[in-house]
Amino acid sequence: MKHSKLVALILSACLVLGMIPMVSGAETVSNNDYVYFGNDGQKWLVTDNSDMSLLAADVVEQIAYNESGIDNSWDNSNAKNWCTNYEASKLTAQEQAVLENGVSFLSKAEAEALEQSILKASTNWWLSTPYAADAMFAYAVSDAGIIGYPHVAKNYGARPAIDLDESKIVMISALAKNNELDMVAPNTTGEWKLTVQNDAYSGFAVSSIVLNGRTVSVSFSGAPAVRAKFWSNILNEFVRVKNIQI
């Protein structure tokens, strides 16, 4: 079993480096499952697995929709600016390339389409939709999952939402209970790790993977120092966790 997991890890590294054609994995993820995506390990709730729509598992930060208190336009809001900054600071260039429409908040219509249990959070949180009857108010969701329209200057939660381009997801791996990748056993936790396409490693190639007892030999080419270091780090981390000799 250890060897099969190591081979699975090697194959996942090959996918990251662009050496193996992309595979679809969204069909393995169910609505209300969780995936980890972003350079800060952000946990996301899957709200629609048919198009990989994700909502942050909980509020990320407290912000005002618009500090001016008199403008509820989304385009001029602190809320939209927060989403732009979150995308730039919390997602790598490769992860940003997977987004369909960037980072945003759910609209009122999108929130209304979800079950109340999904909308619940640790605190109240903003939607992106302005309240049409008064420019000083915008729609938000209470911690209990009820939609209302508070004053835009109030500090409510930022709970980002994203849609992913499934064609750029090369692998979806199950996470075991200890939060380690488990690419062989069935998913029993409802939590997943996404691996996205990285065109920077398109010249990398593996010619052979040989198992000999507890030793695994990998022959590869087209790897300048930075790529070789990346490859080495992946294997070394697996060896450290699983205590396998390479």
mmCIF file of C-alpha atoms in Angstrom:
data_model
loop_
_atom_site.group_PDB
_atom_site.id
_atom_site.type_symbol
_atom_site.label_atom_id
_atom_site.label_comp_id
_atom_site.label_asym_id
_atom_site.label_seq_id
_atom_site.Cartn_x
_atom_site.Cartn_y
_atom_site.Cartn_z
ATOM 1 C CA MET A 1 0.000 0.000 0.000
ATOM 2 C CA LYS A 2 2.866 2.382 0.769
ATOM 3 C CA HIS A 3 4.353 1.817 -2.669
ATOM 4 C CA SER A 4 1.022 2.394 -4.396
ATOM 5 C CA LYS A 5 0.612 5.659 -2.520
ATOM 6 C CA LEU A 6 4.102 6.743 -3.522
ATOM 7 C CA VAL A 7 3.419 6.012 -7.173
ATOM 8 C CA ALA A 8 0.184 8.005 -6.857
ATOM 9 C CA LEU A 9 2.170 10.905 -5.418
ATOM 10 C CA ILE A 10 4.683 10.717 -8.268
ATOM 11 C CA LEU A 11 1.850 10.750 -10.780
ATOM 12 C CA SER A 12 0.291 13.764 -9.075
ATOM 13 C CA ALA A 13 3.634 15.575 -9.314
ATOM 14 C CA CYS A 14 3.717 14.705 -13.005
ATOM 15 C CA LEU A 15 0.286 16.258 -13.363
ATOM 16 C CA VAL A 16 1.405 19.442 -11.615
ATOM 17 C CA LEU A 17 4.426 19.672 -13.878
ATOM 18 C CA GLY A 18 2.254 19.331 -16.978
ATOM 19 C CA MET A 19 3.645 15.972 -18.124
ATOM 20 C CA ILE A 20 0.372 14.020 -18.154
ATOM 21 C CA PRO A 21 -2.897 15.126 -19.805
ATOM 22 C CA MET A 22 -5.428 16.706 -17.508
ATOM 23 C CA VAL A 23 -8.115 14.542 -15.956
ATOM 24 C CA SER A 24 -11.581 15.552 -14.845
ATOM 25 C CA GLY A 25 -12.214 15.085 -11.156
ATOM 26 C CA ALA A 26 -15.185 17.269 -10.255
ATOM 27 C CA GLU A 27 -17.528 14.291 -10.548
ATOM 28 C CA THR A 28 -15.816 12.775 -7.494
ATOM 29 C CA VAL A 29 -16.719 15.793 -5.350
ATOM 30 C CA SER A 30 -20.223 16.116 -3.904
ATOM 31 C CA ASN A 31 -22.175 19.201 -2.935
ATOM 32 C CA ASN A 32 -21.449 20.169 0.688
ATOM 33 C CA ASP A 33 -17.979 18.598 0.501
ATOM 34 C CA TYR A 34 -14.973 20.782 1.295
ATOM 35 C CA VAL A 35 -11.896 21.541 -0.797
ATOM 36 C CA TYR A 36 -8.681 23.345 0.109
ATOM 37 C CA PHE A 37 -7.639 25.989 -2.391
ATOM 38 C CA GLY A 38 -5.313 28.990 -2.047
ATOM 39 C CA ASN A 39 -1.828 29.635 -0.744
ATOM 40 C CA ASP A 40 -3.142 30.095 2.802
ATOM 41 C CA GLY A 41 -4.936 26.737 2.837
ATOM 42 C CA GLN A 42 -8.400 28.300 2.709
ATOM 43 C CA LYS A 43 -11.207 25.788 3.220
ATOM 44 C CA TRP A 44 -14.113 26.073 0.739
ATOM 45 C CA LEU A 45 -17.582 24.571 0.726
ATOM 46 C CA VAL A 46 -18.748 23.058 -2.576
ATOM 47 C CA THR A 47 -22.128 24.662 -3.332
ATOM 48 C CA ASP A 48 -22.473 23.272 -6.878
ATOM 49 C CA ASN A 49 -20.221 20.434 -8.015
ATOM 50 C CA SER A 50 -21.545 20.604 -11.591
ATOM 51 C CA ASP A 51 -19.519 23.771 -12.247
ATOM 52 C CA MET A 52 -17.208 23.753 -9.188
ATOM 53 C CA SER A 53 -18.818 26.686 -7.383
ATOM 54 C CA LEU A 54 -17.167 27.232 -4.009
ATOM 55 C CA LEU A 55 -18.021 29.369 -0.980
ATOM 56 C CA ALA A 56 -15.560 30.000 1.835
ATOM 57 C CA ALA A 57 -16.380 27.600 4.650
ATOM 58 C CA ASP A 58 -16.748 30.561 7.009
ATOM 59 C CA VAL A 59 -16.196 34.290 7.243
ATOM 60 C CA VAL A 60 -12.601 35.303 6.534
ATOM 61 C CA GLU A 61 -12.536 38.887 7.829
ATOM 62 C CA GLN A 62 -14.784 41.686 9.107
ATOM 63 C CA ILE A 63 -15.273 44.632 6.724
ATOM 64 C CA ALA A 64 -17.701 47.427 5.868
ATOM 65 C CA TYR A 65 -19.542 47.091 2.581
ATOM 66 C CA ASN A 66 -18.797 50.760 1.977
ATOM 67 C CA GLU A 67 -17.192 52.938 4.629
ATOM 68 C CA SER A 68 -18.781 56.077 3.174
ATOM 69 C CA GLY A 69 -22.159 54.918 4.441
ATOM 70 C CA ILE A 70 -24.014 56.541 1.539
ATOM 71 C CA ASP A 71 -23.205 54.389 -1.506
ATOM 72 C CA ASN A 72 -24.241 50.779 -2.016
ATOM 73 C CA SER A 73 -22.848 50.384 -5.522
ATOM 74 C CA TRP A 74 -20.894 47.119 -5.765
ATOM 75 C CA ASP A 75 -18.366 48.570 -8.204
ATOM 76 C CA ASN A 76 -17.482 51.395 -5.781
ATOM 77 C CA SER A 77 -17.579 49.297 -2.637
ATOM 78 C CA ASN A 78 -14.950 48.364 -0.103
ATOM 79 C CA ALA A 79 -16.366 44.855 -0.448
ATOM 80 C CA LYS A 80 -15.395 44.533 -4.112
ATOM 81 C CA ASN A 81 -11.971 46.023 -3.375
ATOM 82 C CA TRP A 82 -11.505 43.434 -0.625
ATOM 83 C CA CYS A 83 -12.267 40.642 -3.121
ATOM 84 C CA THR A 84 -9.710 42.024 -5.577
ATOM 85 C CA ASN A 85 -7.031 42.201 -2.884
ATOM 86 C CA TYR A 86 -7.887 38.721 -1.608
ATOM 87 C CA GLU A 87 -7.452 37.242 -5.066
ATOM 88 C CA ALA A 88 -4.085 38.953 -5.544
ATOM 89 C CA SER A 89 -2.680 38.061 -2.121
ATOM 90 C CA LYS A 90 -4.202 34.671 -1.283
ATOM 91 C CA LEU A 91 -4.128 32.894 -4.660
ATOM 92 C CA THR A 92 -1.073 32.027 -6.744
ATOM 93 C CA ALA A 93 -0.917 33.005 -10.404
ATOM 94 C CA GLN A 94 -1.786 29.417 -11.344
ATOM 95 C CA GLU A 95 -4.779 29.404 -8.988
ATOM 96 C CA GLN A 96 -5.989 32.764 -10.298
ATOM 97 C CA ALA A 97 -5.893 31.315 -13.823
ATOM 98 C CA VAL A 98 -8.391 28.630 -12.748
ATOM 99 C CA LEU A 99 -11.023 31.180 -11.660
ATOM 100 C CA GLU A 100 -13.967 31.726 -14.003
ATOM 101 C CA ASN A 101 -14.880 35.260 -12.870
ATOM 102 C CA GLY A 102 -12.469 36.144 -10.110
ATOM 103 C CA VAL A 103 -13.235 36.355 -6.395
ATOM 104 C CA SER A 104 -16.555 37.887 -5.411
ATOM 105 C CA PHE A 105 -19.357 37.639 -2.860
ATOM 106 C CA LEU A 106 -22.535 35.707 -3.537
ATOM 107 C CA SER A 107 -25.400 37.693 -5.023
ATOM 108 C CA LYS A 108 -28.768 37.752 -3.266
ATOM 109 C CA ALA A 109 -30.189 35.412 -5.928
ATOM 110 C CA GLU A 110 -27.308 32.953 -5.489
ATOM 111 C CA ALA A 111 -27.733 32.976 -1.717
ATOM 112 C CA GLU A 112 -31.486 32.418 -1.998
ATOM 113 C CA ALA A 113 -30.812 29.322 -4.113
ATOM 114 C CA LEU A 114 -28.842 27.692 -1.288
ATOM 115 C CA GLU A 115 -30.116 25.903 1.785
ATOM 116 C CA GLN A 116 -30.196 27.931 4.975
ATOM 117 C CA SER A 117 -27.806 25.477 6.637
ATOM 118 C CA ILE A 118 -25.155 26.396 4.066
ATOM 119 C CA LEU A 119 -25.672 30.112 4.646
ATOM 120 C CA LYS A 120 -25.069 29.835 8.388
ATOM 121 C CA ALA A 121 -21.696 31.149 9.588
ATOM 122 C CA SER A 122 -19.889 32.264 12.712
ATOM 123 C CA THR A 123 -21.074 35.837 12.129
ATOM 124 C CA ASN A 124 -23.120 37.970 9.717
ATOM 125 C CA TRP A 125 -21.665 38.321 6.208
ATOM 126 C CA TRP A 126 -22.107 40.491 3.137
ATOM 127 C CA LEU A 127 -23.636 39.648 -0.234
ATOM 128 C CA SER A 128 -22.739 41.610 -3.369
ATOM 129 C CA THR A 129 -26.252 42.879 -4.149
ATOM 130 C CA PRO A 130 -27.211 46.494 -3.277
ATOM 131 C CA TYR A 131 -30.604 47.196 -1.711
ATOM 132 C CA ALA A 132 -32.531 48.921 -4.513
ATOM 133 C CA ALA A 133 -34.812 51.042 -2.319
ATOM 134 C CA ASP A 134 -32.078 52.869 -0.403
ATOM 135 C CA ALA A 135 -28.424 53.538 -1.319
ATOM 136 C CA MET A 136 -27.343 53.246 2.320
ATOM 137 C CA PHE A 137 -28.168 49.544 2.531
ATOM 138 C CA ALA A 138 -26.947 46.314 0.934
ATOM 139 C CA TYR A 139 -27.959 42.694 1.303
ATOM 140 C CA ALA A 140 -26.245 40.431 3.806
ATOM 141 C CA VAL A 141 -26.780 37.105 5.571
ATOM 142 C CA SER A 142 -27.092 36.696 9.330
ATOM 143 C CA ASP A 143 -25.118 34.109 11.244
ATOM 144 C CA ALA A 144 -28.337 32.073 11.341
ATOM 145 C CA GLY A 145 -28.588 32.112 7.533
ATOM 146 C CA ILE A 146 -31.310 34.761 7.178
ATOM 147 C CA ILE A 147 -31.008 37.367 4.396
ATOM 148 C CA GLY A 148 -31.480 41.031 5.312
ATOM 149 C CA TYR A 149 -30.222 44.476 4.278
ATOM 150 C CA PRO A 150 -28.093 46.264 6.910
ATOM 151 C CA HIS A 151 -26.440 49.680 6.623
ATOM 152 C CA VAL A 152 -23.401 49.562 4.325
ATOM 153 C CA ALA A 153 -21.073 51.053 6.966
ATOM 154 C CA LYS A 154 -21.589 48.146 9.352
ATOM 155 C CA ASN A 155 -18.761 45.675 9.849
ATOM 156 C CA TYR A 156 -19.977 42.338 8.552
ATOM 157 C CA GLY A 157 -18.071 39.297 7.388
ATOM 158 C CA ALA A 158 -16.264 38.846 4.090
ATOM 159 C CA ARG A 159 -17.100 35.359 2.816
ATOM 160 C CA PRO A 160 -15.644 35.004 -0.687
ATOM 161 C CA ALA A 161 -17.113 32.848 -3.442
ATOM 162 C CA ILE A 162 -15.429 31.494 -6.572
ATOM 163 C CA ASP A 163 -16.234 29.421 -9.660
ATOM 164 C CA LEU A 164 -13.451 27.210 -11.011
ATOM 165 C CA ASP A 165 -12.697 26.228 -14.597
ATOM 166 C CA GLU A 166 -12.822 22.444 -14.305
ATOM 167 C CA SER A 167 -10.726 22.010 -17.456
ATOM 168 C CA LYS A 168 -7.749 23.505 -15.595
ATOM 169 C CA ILE A 169 -8.040 21.215 -12.570
ATOM 170 C CA VAL A 170 -5.669 18.322 -13.188
ATOM 171 C CA MET A 171 -6.319 16.315 -10.052
ATOM 172 C CA ILE A 172 -8.652 16.179 -7.055
ATOM 173 C CA SER A 173 -7.164 14.187 -4.184
ATOM 174 C CA ALA A 174 -8.868 12.909 -1.053
ATOM 175 C CA LEU A 175 -7.700 14.162 2.315
ATOM 176 C CA ALA A 176 -7.455 11.608 5.115
ATOM 177 C CA LYS A 177 -8.495 12.346 8.689
ATOM 178 C CA ASN A 178 -5.001 13.554 9.568
ATOM 179 C CA ASN A 179 -5.244 16.118 6.717
ATOM 180 C CA GLU A 180 -2.666 14.222 4.642
ATOM 181 C CA LEU A 181 -3.191 13.480 0.967
ATOM 182 C CA ASP A 182 -4.562 9.994 0.345
ATOM 183 C CA MET A 183 -4.657 9.292 -3.383
ATOM 184 C CA VAL A 184 -5.474 5.583 -3.099
ATOM 185 C CA ALA A 185 -8.149 5.040 -0.451
ATOM 186 C CA PRO A 186 -11.754 6.260 -0.928
ATOM 187 C CA ASN A 187 -12.589 9.652 0.543
ATOM 188 C CA THR A 188 -14.156 9.196 3.978
ATOM 189 C CA THR A 189 -13.837 12.804 5.174
ATOM 190 C CA GLY A 190 -15.635 14.781 2.459
ATOM 191 C CA GLU A 191 -12.514 16.949 2.142
ATOM 192 C CA TRP A 192 -10.377 17.337 -0.990
ATOM 193 C CA LYS A 193 -7.179 18.999 -2.211
ATOM 194 C CA LEU A 194 -7.123 20.540 -5.706
ATOM 195 C CA THR A 195 -4.113 20.349 -8.036
ATOM 196 C CA VAL A 196 -4.188 22.934 -10.811
ATOM 197 C CA GLN A 197 -2.407 23.180 -14.149
ATOM 198 C CA ASN A 198 1.055 24.763 -14.156
ATOM 199 C CA ASP A 199 2.267 25.529 -17.673
ATOM 200 C CA ALA A 200 5.676 26.617 -16.337
ATOM 201 C CA TYR A 201 6.724 22.958 -16.093
ATOM 202 C CA SER A 202 5.632 21.847 -19.554
ATOM 203 C CA GLY A 203 9.210 20.808 -20.538
ATOM 204 C CA PHE A 204 9.574 18.352 -17.679
ATOM 205 C CA ALA A 205 9.438 14.621 -18.574
ATOM 206 C CA VAL A 206 9.630 11.342 -16.647
ATOM 207 C CA SER A 207 11.070 8.365 -18.551
ATOM 208 C CA SER A 208 10.648 5.645 -15.911
ATOM 209 C CA ILE A 209 9.425 4.849 -12.384
ATOM 210 C CA VAL A 210 10.960 1.664 -10.984
ATOM 211 C CA LEU A 211 10.067 -0.063 -7.710
ATOM 212 C CA ASN A 212 12.701 -2.350 -6.176
ATOM 213 C CA GLY A 213 11.718 -3.533 -2.728
ATOM 214 C CA ARG A 214 11.476 -0.382 -0.609
ATOM 215 C CA THR A 215 13.409 1.698 -3.133
ATOM 216 C CA VAL A 216 11.755 3.879 -5.763
ATOM 217 C CA SER A 217 13.871 5.190 -8.676
ATOM 218 C CA VAL A 218 12.571 7.998 -10.873
ATOM 219 C CA SER A 219 14.295 8.998 -14.125
ATOM 220 C CA PHE A 220 13.391 12.443 -15.438
ATOM 221 C CA SER A 221 14.734 15.119 -17.768
ATOM 222 C CA GLY A 222 14.176 18.720 -18.795
ATOM 223 C CA ALA A 223 14.395 19.946 -15.211
ATOM 224 C CA PRO A 224 16.456 23.040 -14.439
ATOM 225 C CA ALA A 225 17.491 23.531 -10.840
ATOM 226 C CA VAL A 226 14.269 25.128 -9.650
ATOM 227 C CA ARG A 227 12.163 22.303 -11.107
ATOM 228 C CA ALA A 228 14.459 19.595 -9.747
ATOM 229 C CA LYS A 229 14.196 21.227 -6.322
ATOM 230 C CA PHE A 230 10.403 21.272 -6.581
ATOM 231 C CA TRP A 231 10.357 17.581 -7.544
ATOM 232 C CA SER A 232 12.769 16.698 -4.743
ATOM 233 C CA ASN A 233 10.688 18.522 -2.143
ATOM 234 C CA ILE A 234 7.542 16.581 -3.091
ATOM 235 C CA LEU A 235 9.278 13.214 -2.758
ATOM 236 C CA ASN A 236 11.182 14.152 0.392
ATOM 237 C CA GLU A 237 7.978 15.240 2.130
ATOM 238 C CA PHE A 238 6.326 11.934 1.279
ATOM 239 C CA VAL A 239 9.370 10.026 2.569
ATOM 240 C CA ARG A 240 9.293 12.018 5.813
ATOM 241 C CA VAL A 241 5.601 11.285 6.426
ATOM 242 C CA LYS A 242 5.520 7.659 5.269
ATOM 243 C CA ASN A 243 9.063 6.595 6.284
ATOM 244 C CA ILE A 244 9.869 5.105 2.869
ATOM 245 C CA GLN A 245 13.440 4.755 1.572
ATOM 246 C CA ILE A 246 14.251 6.442 -1.729
#
